[in-house]
XYZ file of C-alpha atoms in Angstrom:
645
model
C 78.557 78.629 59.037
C 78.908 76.528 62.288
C 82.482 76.571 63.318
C 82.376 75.009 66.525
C 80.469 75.598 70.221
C 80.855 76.892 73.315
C 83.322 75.200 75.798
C 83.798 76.993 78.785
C 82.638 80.536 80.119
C 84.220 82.516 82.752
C 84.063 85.592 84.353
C 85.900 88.144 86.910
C 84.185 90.131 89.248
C 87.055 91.717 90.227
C 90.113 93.151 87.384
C 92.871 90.822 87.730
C 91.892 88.669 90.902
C 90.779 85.029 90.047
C 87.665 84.109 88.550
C 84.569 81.641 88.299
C 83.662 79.063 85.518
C 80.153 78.844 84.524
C 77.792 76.724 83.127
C 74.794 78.955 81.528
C 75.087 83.281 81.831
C 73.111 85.948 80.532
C 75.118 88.175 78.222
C 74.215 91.930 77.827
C 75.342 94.985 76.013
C 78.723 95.473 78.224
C 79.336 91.706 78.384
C 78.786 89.378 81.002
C 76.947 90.071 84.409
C 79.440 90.448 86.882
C 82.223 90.595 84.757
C 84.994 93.247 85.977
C 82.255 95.541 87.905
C 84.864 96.254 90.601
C 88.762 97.180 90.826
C 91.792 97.580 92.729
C 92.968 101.025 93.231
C 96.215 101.590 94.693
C 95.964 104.805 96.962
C 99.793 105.245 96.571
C 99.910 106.550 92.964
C 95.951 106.603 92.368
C 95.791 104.133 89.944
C 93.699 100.793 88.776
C 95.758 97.893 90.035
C 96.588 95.162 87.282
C 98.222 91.728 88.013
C 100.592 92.911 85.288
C 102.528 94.833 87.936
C 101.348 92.844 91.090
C 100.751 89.065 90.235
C 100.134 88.247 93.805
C 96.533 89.379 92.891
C 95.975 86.102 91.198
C 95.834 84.487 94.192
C 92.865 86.459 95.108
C 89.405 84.604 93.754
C 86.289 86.688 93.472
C 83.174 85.306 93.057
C 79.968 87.469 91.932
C 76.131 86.554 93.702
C 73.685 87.642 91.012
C 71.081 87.644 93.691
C 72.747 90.158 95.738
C 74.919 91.937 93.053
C 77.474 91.651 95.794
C 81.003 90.043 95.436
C 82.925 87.634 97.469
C 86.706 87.521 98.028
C 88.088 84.170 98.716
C 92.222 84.676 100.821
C 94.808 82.492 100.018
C 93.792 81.466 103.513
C 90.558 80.375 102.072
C 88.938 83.651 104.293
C 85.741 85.285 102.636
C 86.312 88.914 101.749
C 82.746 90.475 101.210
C 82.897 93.607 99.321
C 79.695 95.263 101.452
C 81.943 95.040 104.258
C 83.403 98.620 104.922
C 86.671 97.429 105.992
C 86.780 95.195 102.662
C 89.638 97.787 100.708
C 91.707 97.046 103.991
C 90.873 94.087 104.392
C 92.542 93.238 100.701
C 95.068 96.053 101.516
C 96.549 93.700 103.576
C 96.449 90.815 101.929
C 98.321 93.025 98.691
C 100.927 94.940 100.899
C 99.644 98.341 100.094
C 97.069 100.940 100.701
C 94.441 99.722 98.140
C 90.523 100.881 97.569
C 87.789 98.420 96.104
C 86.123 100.604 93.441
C 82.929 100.301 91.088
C 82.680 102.120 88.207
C 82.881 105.245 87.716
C 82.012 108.024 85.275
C 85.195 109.648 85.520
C 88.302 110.346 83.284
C 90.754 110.386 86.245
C 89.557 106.487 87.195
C 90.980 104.920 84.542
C 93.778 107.404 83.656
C 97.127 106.597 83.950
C 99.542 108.353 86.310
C 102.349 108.928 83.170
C 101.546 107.776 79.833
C 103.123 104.678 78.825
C 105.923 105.205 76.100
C 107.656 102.474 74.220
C 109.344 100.861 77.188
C 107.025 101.146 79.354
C 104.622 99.326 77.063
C 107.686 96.467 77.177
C 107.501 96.346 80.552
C 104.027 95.757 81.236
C 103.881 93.470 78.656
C 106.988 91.107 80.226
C 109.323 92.195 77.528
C 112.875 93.589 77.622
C 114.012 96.488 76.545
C 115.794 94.980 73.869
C 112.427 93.156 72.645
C 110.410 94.329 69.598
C 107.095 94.624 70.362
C 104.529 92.842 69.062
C 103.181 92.793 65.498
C 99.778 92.917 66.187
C 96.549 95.447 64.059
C 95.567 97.769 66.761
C 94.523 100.623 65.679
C 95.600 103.887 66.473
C 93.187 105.155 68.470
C 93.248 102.040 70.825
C 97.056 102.021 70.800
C 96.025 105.902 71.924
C 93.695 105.106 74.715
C 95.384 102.082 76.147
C 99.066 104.103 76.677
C 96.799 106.647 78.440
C 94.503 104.646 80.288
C 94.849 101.620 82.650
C 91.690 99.975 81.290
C 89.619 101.148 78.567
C 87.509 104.201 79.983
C 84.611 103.849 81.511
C 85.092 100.033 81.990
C 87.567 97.650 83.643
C 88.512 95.516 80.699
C 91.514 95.847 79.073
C 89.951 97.019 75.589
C 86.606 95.098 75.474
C 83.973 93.024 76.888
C 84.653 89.906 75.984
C 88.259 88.022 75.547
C 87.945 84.539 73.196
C 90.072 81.690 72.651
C 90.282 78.361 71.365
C 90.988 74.963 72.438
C 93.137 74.250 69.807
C 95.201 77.938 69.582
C 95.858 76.664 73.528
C 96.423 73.328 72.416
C 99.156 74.397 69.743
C 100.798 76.583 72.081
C 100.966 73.903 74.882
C 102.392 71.481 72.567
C 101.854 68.385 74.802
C 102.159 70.487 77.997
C 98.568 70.291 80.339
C 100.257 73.262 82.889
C 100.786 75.955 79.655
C 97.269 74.369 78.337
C 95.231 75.369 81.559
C 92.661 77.928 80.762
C 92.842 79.320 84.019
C 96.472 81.040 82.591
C 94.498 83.038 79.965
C 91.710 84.408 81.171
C 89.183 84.105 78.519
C 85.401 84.843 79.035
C 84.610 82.473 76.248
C 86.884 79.224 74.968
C 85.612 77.673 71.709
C 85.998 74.324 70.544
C 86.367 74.342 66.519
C 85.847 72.150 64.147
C 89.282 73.250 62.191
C 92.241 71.844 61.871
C 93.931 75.281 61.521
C 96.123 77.262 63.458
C 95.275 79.416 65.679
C 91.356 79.840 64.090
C 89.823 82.840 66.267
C 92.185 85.111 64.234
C 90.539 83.977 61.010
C 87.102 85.835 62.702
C 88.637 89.423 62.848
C 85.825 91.911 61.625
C 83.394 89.146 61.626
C 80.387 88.101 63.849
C 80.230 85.063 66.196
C 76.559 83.784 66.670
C 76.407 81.674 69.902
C 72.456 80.390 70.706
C 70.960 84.046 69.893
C 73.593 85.882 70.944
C 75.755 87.670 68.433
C 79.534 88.998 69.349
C 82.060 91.068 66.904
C 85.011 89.805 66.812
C 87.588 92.972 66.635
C 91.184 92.692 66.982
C 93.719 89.990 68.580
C 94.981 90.006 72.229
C 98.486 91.196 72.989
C 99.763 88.774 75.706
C 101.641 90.383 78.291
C 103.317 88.540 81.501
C 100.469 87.289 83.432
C 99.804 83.928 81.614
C 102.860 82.569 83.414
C 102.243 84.089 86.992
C 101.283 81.312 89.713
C 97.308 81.085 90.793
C 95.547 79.063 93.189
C 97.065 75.322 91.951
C 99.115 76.731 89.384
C 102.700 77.110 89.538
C 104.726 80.392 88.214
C 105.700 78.869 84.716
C 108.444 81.037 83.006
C 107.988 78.155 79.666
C 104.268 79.981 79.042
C 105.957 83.423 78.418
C 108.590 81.302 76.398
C 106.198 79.748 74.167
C 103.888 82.339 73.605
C 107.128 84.569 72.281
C 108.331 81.712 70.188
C 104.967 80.284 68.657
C 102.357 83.464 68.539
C 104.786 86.317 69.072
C 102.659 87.474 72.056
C 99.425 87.650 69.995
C 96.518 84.895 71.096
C 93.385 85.091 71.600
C 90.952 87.932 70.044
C 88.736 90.790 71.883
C 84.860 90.906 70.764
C 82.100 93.409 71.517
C 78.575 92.240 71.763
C 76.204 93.063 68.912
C 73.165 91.974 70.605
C 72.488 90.070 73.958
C 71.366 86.430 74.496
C 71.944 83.620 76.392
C 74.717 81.392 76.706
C 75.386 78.194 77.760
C 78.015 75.470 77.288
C 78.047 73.114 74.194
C 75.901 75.971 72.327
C 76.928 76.080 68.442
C 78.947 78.679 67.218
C 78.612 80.147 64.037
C 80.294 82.940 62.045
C 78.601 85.742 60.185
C 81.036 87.168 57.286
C 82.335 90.800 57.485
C 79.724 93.153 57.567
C 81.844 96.355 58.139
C 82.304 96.165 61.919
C 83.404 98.820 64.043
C 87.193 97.503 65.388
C 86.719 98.877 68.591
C 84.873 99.552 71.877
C 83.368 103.122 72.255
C 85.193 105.542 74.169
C 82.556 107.351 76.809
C 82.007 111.222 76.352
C 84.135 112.041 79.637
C 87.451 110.396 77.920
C 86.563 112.062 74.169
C 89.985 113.504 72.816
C 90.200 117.504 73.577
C 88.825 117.394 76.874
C 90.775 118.534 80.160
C 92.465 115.154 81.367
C 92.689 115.024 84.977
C 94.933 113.217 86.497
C 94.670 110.180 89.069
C 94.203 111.225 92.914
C 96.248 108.997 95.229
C 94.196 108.997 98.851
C 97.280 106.796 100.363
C 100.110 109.721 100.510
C 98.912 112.709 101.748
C 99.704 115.411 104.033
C 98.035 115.454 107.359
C 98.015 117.810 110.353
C 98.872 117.544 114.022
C 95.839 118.239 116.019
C 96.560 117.246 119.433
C 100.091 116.240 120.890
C 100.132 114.465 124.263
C 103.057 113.150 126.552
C 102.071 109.695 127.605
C 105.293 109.121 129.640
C 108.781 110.418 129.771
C 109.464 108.385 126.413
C 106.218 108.452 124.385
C 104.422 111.304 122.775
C 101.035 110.616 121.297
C 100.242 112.561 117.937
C 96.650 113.009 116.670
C 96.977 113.516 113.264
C 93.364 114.754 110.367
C 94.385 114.114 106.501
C 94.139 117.797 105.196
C 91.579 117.121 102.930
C 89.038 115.146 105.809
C 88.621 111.857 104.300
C 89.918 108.718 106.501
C 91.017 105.507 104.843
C 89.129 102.721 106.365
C 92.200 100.718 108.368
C 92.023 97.694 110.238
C 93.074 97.887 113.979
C 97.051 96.839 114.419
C 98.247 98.442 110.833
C 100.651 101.606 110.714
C 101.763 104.227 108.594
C 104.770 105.632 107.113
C 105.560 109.139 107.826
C 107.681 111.930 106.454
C 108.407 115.591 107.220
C 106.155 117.657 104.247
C 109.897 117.933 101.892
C 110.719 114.822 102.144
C 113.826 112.871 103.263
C 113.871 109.916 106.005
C 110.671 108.564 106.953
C 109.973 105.762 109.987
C 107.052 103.650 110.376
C 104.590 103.991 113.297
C 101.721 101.971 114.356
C 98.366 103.660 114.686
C 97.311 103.261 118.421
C 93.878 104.802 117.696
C 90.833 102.992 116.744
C 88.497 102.518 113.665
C 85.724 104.764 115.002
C 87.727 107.881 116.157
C 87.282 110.835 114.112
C 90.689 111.182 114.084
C 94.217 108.694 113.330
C 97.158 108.588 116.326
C 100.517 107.344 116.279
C 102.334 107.133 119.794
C 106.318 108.089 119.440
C 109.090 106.477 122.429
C 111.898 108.162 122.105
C 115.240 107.353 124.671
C 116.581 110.580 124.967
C 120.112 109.114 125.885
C 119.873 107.320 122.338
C 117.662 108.468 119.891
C 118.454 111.546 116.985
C 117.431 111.765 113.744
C 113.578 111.376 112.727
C 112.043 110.892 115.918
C 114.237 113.718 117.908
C 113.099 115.857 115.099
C 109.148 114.894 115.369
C 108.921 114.330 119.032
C 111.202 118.091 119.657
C 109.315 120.097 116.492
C 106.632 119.024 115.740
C 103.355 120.983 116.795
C 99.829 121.444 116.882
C 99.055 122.713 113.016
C 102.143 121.181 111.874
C 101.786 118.919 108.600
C 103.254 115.702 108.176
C 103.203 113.285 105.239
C 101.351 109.958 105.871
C 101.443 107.094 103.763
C 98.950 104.362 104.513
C 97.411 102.994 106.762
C 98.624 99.639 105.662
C 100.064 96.460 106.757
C 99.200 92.868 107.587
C 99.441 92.670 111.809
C 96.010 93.545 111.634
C 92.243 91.997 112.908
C 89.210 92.949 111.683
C 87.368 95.169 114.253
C 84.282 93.534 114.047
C 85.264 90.164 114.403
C 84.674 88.053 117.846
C 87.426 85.557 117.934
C 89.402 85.856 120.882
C 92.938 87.103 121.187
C 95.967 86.764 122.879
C 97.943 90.337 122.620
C 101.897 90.268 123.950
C 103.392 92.974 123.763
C 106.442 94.937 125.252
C 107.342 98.640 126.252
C 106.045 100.776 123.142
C 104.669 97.725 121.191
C 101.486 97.984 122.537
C 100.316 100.558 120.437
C 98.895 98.540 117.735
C 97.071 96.791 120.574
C 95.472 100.136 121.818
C 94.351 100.130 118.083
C 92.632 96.948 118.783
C 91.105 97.635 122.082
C 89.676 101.056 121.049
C 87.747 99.382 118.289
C 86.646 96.376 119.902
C 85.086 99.255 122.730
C 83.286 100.487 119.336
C 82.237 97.708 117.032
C 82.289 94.710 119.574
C 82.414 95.196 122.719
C 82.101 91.289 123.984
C 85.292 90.423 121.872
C 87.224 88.367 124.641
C 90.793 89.503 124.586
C 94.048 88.791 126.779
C 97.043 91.277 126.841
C 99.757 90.556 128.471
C 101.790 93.799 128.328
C 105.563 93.854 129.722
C 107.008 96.993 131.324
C 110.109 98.237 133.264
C 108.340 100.400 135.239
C 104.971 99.291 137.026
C 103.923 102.737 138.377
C 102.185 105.290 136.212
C 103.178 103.188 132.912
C 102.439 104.473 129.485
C 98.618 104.418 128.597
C 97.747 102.850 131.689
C 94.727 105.284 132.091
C 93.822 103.898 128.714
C 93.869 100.201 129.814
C 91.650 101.088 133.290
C 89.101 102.753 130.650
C 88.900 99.888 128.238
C 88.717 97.074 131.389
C 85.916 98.882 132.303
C 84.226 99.036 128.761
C 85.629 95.639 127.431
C 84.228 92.617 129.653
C 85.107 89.749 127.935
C 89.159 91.791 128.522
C 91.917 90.847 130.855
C 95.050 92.273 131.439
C 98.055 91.179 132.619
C 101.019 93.035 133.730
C 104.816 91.572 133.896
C 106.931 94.299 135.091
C 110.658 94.052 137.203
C 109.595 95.868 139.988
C 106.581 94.941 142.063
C 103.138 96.581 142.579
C 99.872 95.307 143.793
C 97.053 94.227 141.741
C 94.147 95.421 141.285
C 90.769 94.111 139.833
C 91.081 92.314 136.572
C 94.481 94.198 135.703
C 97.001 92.028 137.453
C 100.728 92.864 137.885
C 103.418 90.333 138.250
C 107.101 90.395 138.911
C 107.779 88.087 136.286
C 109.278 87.541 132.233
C 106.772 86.743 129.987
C 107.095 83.340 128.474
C 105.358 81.357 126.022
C 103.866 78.731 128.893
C 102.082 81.992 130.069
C 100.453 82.905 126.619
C 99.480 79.033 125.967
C 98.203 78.768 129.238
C 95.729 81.436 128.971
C 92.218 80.174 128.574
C 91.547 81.975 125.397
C 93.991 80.253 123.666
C 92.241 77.263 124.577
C 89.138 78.175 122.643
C 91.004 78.924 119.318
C 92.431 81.955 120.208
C 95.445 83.685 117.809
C 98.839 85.063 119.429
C 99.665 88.477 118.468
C 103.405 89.385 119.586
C 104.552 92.982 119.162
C 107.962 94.873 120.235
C 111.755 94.043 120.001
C 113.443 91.605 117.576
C 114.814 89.684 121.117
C 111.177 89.735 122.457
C 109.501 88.320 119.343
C 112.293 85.976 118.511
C 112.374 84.777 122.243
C 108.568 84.155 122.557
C 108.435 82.779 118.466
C 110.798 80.310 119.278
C 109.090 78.962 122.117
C 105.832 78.538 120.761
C 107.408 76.677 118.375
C 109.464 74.347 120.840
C 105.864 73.751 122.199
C 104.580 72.632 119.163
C 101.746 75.736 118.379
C 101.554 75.936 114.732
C 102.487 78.729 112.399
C 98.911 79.342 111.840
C 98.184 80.209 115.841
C 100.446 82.976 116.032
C 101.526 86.237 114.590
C 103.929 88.874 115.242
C 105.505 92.642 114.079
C 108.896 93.888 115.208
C 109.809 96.886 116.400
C 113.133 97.959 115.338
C 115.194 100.891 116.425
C 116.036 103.093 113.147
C 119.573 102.366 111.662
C 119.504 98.770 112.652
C 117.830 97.422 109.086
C 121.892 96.327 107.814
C 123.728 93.755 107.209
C 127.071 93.524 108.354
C 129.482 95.085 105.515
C 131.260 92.358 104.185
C 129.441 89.546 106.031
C 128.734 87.223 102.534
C 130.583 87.237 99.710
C 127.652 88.643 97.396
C 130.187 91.387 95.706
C 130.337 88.907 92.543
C 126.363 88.476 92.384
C 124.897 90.625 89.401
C 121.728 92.393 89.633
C 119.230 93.408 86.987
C 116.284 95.856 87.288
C 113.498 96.351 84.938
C 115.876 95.623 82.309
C 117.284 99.382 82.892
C 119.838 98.969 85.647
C 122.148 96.163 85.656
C 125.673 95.779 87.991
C 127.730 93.803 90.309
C 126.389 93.766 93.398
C 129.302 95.197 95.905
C 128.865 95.563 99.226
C 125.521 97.506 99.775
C 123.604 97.135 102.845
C 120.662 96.334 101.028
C 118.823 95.768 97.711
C 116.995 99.282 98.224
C 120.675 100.841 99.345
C 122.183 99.805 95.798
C 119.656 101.251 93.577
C 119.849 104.238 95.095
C 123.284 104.384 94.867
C 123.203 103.412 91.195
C 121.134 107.247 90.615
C 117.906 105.674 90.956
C 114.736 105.992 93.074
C 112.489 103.004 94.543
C 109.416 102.762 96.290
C 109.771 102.289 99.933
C 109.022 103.555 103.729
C 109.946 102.073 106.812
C 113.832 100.622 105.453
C 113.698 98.036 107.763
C 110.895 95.149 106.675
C 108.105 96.191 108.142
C 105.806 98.160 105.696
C 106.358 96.391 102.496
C 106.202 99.405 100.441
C 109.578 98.392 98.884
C 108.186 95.415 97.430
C 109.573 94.040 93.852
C 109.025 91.173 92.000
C 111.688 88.583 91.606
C 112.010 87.207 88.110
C 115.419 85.686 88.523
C 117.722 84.346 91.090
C 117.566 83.830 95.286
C 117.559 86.458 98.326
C 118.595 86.649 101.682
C 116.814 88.547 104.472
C 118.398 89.939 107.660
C 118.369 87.813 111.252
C 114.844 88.550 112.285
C 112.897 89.855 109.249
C 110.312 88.074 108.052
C 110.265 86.894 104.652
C 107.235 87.503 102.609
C 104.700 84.413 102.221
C 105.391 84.898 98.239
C 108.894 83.682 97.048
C 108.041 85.788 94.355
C 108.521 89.147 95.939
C 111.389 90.934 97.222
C 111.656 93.472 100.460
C 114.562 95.559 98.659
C 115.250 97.127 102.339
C 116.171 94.016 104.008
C 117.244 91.360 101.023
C 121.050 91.100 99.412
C 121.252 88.741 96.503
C 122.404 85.656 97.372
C 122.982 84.239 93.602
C 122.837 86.292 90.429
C 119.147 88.335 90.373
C 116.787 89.823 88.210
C 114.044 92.418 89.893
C 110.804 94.354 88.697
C 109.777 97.510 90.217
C 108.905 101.115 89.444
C 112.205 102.594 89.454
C 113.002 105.970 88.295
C 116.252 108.354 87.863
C 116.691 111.004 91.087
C 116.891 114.060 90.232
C 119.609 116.438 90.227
């Protein structure tokens, strides 16, 4: 019986980044070509990423060359990601904010597994739901409502539960009710949308335990879709809706759409009839493979991002910097791009700091390059620039962050940087000696004292290996110059970096060092009119300084909500991070002062405020807990757990 035909077709080469509408596709045993073949994995708990938890992924389109079997990654920015590059996970790493892998798939159990078993609230949560919600009435049976509290996706795949999602116009239509932003199929995520020629509501779940027969391709249709939070989440010319979740509460009680299995392979292509087969004693679910059968030894997910690592060289650059070469204990490297740091801990825990890496992409081995005043500085980086030796073990999270180039690129740079700031650009040097070598590049590094300056070996070496480099000097005292690294008894200002010839030819600012050094040169280029787009910059601050002034807003009346778990008046914390902890609770985080983005959350409800000088993230939708303070009543999501003890 023909029941309508075949109205749009998409697929998603990548689990929960944007997809591609098509006009005619091939459909095989596992679904459609190209369809989920590649994931997300976040290094820092070893799981599959899902836009459930991170929605900025929607903003990330992937699009899938059936010549090639490749994938490409389309930015925000409209940059192409290809996923043969090696430096594609970091690459997307730092568009994301976090240590992430691009994965295939894989026959093993500890891919897909989750790090904790979801219970009853944590099936609320990923679904969008409070606490106080009931979840929803839907027929899934108990060994899918098993697997999926186990598993991220459904083993041995990256769907959800099956192959194929369907939906209707008209279910879409009916939930929309006259609205074309809730109606967008883009929200929903369906493989296949059907027209019908029904009058009913919501038709697809009419088809449970039947067969669809589209051209010669035959589908099972076996159980309806759950809807969790991502409907409403903004995409590439979509807007975050809070009304979708809304209606699909209120008129399908989180149920629309239906999951299908394919029967037997085919063709499809748009306007193709549809017709359904009547029950004929279909299996209700997808198989589960023989390495996630129940009674076998679960293993459990492998985070690569937070590890321990071990000193394997320490040198003393200058009075004030020590230089640690550091080899994760189990050998592997993360592919980084040149410019990103880390966040590192003593092995039991406690304070951490952020450091940027100042080797390069091809060394066999990662450093980070310490200053420490000695008139000034205790805490951390007393402790690791006094203790620490050769053989000692530290704990490294990343490498991760989004001051970063790619290392094989040859656009041209302008690098500023000040005192111990130039570390990230020693990243960049050292890989541009490895991977291109004809990269042209102009630092202009600032220093208080000309002779015998930190790294300046370093520089001599890469003038000589880097022709397309120049380097300029600006220090207070004078010294000579010498060929193609030029010292000047001058400050640094933005008519200098604007002046240089590679900015000319398209070149990007990179700033790096003190708040009053960034904010000094940022607001220049400004005042001389070089877009947003030209220039970017990382600060360096001094541990401790990441507060706000007690008492400096009246926030103490603001509430704040968390996950639906933790809810109070706001006080007078320092920070957003600062008051959970305070409440008995733990949050993910690193550096404490803006610059890692570890701390991330997602802000359902309300506005923030961010201290003088910290960059607020290009999403209004996420929170750095360090460095915000309500600044109206707020509502948060994050992975928040009780401390211990």
């Amino acid at each position: 019986m023909q029941v309508g035909t075949l109205d749009a077709l998409w697929r998603y080469p990548v689990k929960s980044l944007g997809g591609e509408r098509l006009i005619r596709s091939r459909l095989d045993t596992a679904g459609l070509p190209g369809d989920r073949i590649l994931c997300l994995r976040d290094e820092g708990n070893g799981e599959i990423l899902s836009a459930k938890r991170l929605p900025v992924m929607l903003g990330l389109q992937a699009r899938y060359d059936e010549k090639s079997g490749g994938v490409m990654i389309v930015t925000t920015a409209g940059d192409l990601i290809d996923s043969a590059d090696p430096f594609a996970s970091a690459l997307l790493g730092a568009q994301l904010g976090r240590v992430v892998s691009l994965l295939p798939l894989m026959e093993d159990d500890a891919h897909y597994r989750r790090r904790v078993p979801l219970n009853p609230d944590g099936v609320k949560r990923l679904l969008g739901l409070s606490l106080q919600d009931e979840l929803p009435k839907a027929d899934v049976p108990d060994e899918v409502g098993l697997v999926l509290r186990q598993y991220v996706t459904w083993p041995g795949s990256h769907f959800d539960v099956a192959p194929l999602h369907v939906v209707t116009r008209q279910s879409l239509e009916k939930l929309a009710g006259g609205s074309d932003d809730i109606a967008r199929l883009e929200r929903y995520r369906a493989n296949l949308v059907l027209d019908c020629d029904t009058l009913a509501d919501w038709p697809e779940r009419a088809w449970i335990g039947h067969r669809l027969c589209i051209g010669d391709a035959v589908i099972a249709i076996t159980q309806a879709t759950v809807r969790c939070a991502m409907p409403r989440y903004a995409q590439p010319d979509l807007p975050d809706n809070p009304a979708v979740s809304s209606r699909l509460r209120d008129k399908t009680g989180h149920v629309l759409g239906v999951y299908a299995r394919v029967i037997r392979g085919g063709m499809l292509e748009c306007g193709a009839e549809v017709g359904v087969e009547p029950n004929l004693g279909e299996r209700r679910y997808y198989d589960i493979p023989a390495f996630a059968q129940p009674g076998r030894e679960a293993s459990a997910p492998s985070p690569r991002g937070d590890r321990l690592w071990r000193v394997t060289e320490v040198i003393r650059e200058s009075a004030e910097i020590t230089s640690f070469w550091l080899k994760p204990e189990d050998g592997a490297l993360l592919p980084f791009l040149p410019g990103q740091h880390v966040i590192v801990r003593m092995p039991g825990g406690g304070d951490s700091r952020v450091y940027s890496l100042s080797s390069g992409v091809a060394d066999t081995a990662c450093r980070i390059s310490v200053r420490r005043d000695p008139s000034r500085d205790a805490g951390f980086t007393a402790m690791l620039v006094d203790r620490i030796k050769v053989g000692d073990a530290l704990r490294i999270n990343g490498p991760m962050g989004s001051f970063a180039v790619h290392p094989a690129d040859s656009s041209p740079l302008v690098l500023a940087s000040v005192g111990v700031g130039i570390t990230p650009f020693l990243s960049i040097l050292r890989s541009a000696i490895a991977l291109r070598p004809t990269r042209p590049i102009h630092l202009f590094h600032c220093t208080d004292t000309p002779a015998g300056f930190a790294f300046e070996g370093e520089l001599q070496s890469a003038l000589r290996l880097l022709p397309n480099l120049q380097i300029d000097v600006l220090a207070k005292a004078p010294r000579c110059s010498e060929e193609r690294l030029a010292f000047s008894q001058a400050r640094l200002d933005a008519v200098r970096l604007v002046s240089s010839p590679l900015f000319g030819a398209g070149a990007r600012i990179m700033l790096c060092g003190s708040p009053g050094f960034v904010e000094r040169l940022g607001g220049q280029l400004r005042a001389h009119g070089v877009a947003d787009a030209r220039w970017t910059s990382e600060l360096f601050i001094p541990a401790g300084k990441a507060h706000f002034q007690a008492g400096s807003a009246s926030a103490g009346s603001f509430g704040v909500k968390v996950n639906a778990t933790l809810e109070g008046a706001w006080g007078d914390a320092s920070n957003l991070l600062e008051w959970i902890e305070a409440a008995g609770y733990a949050a993910p985080n690193g550096c404490r002062y803006g610059a890692c983005g570890a701390c991330a959350a997602r802000l359902v409800a309300g506005k923030v405020e961010y201290l003088p000088g910290v960059t607020a993230p290009t999403d209004p939708g996420t929170v750095l807990l360090c460095t915000a303070r309500p600044a109206s009543d707020i509502e948060l999501e994050t992975d928040i757990h009780p401390i211990a003890g």
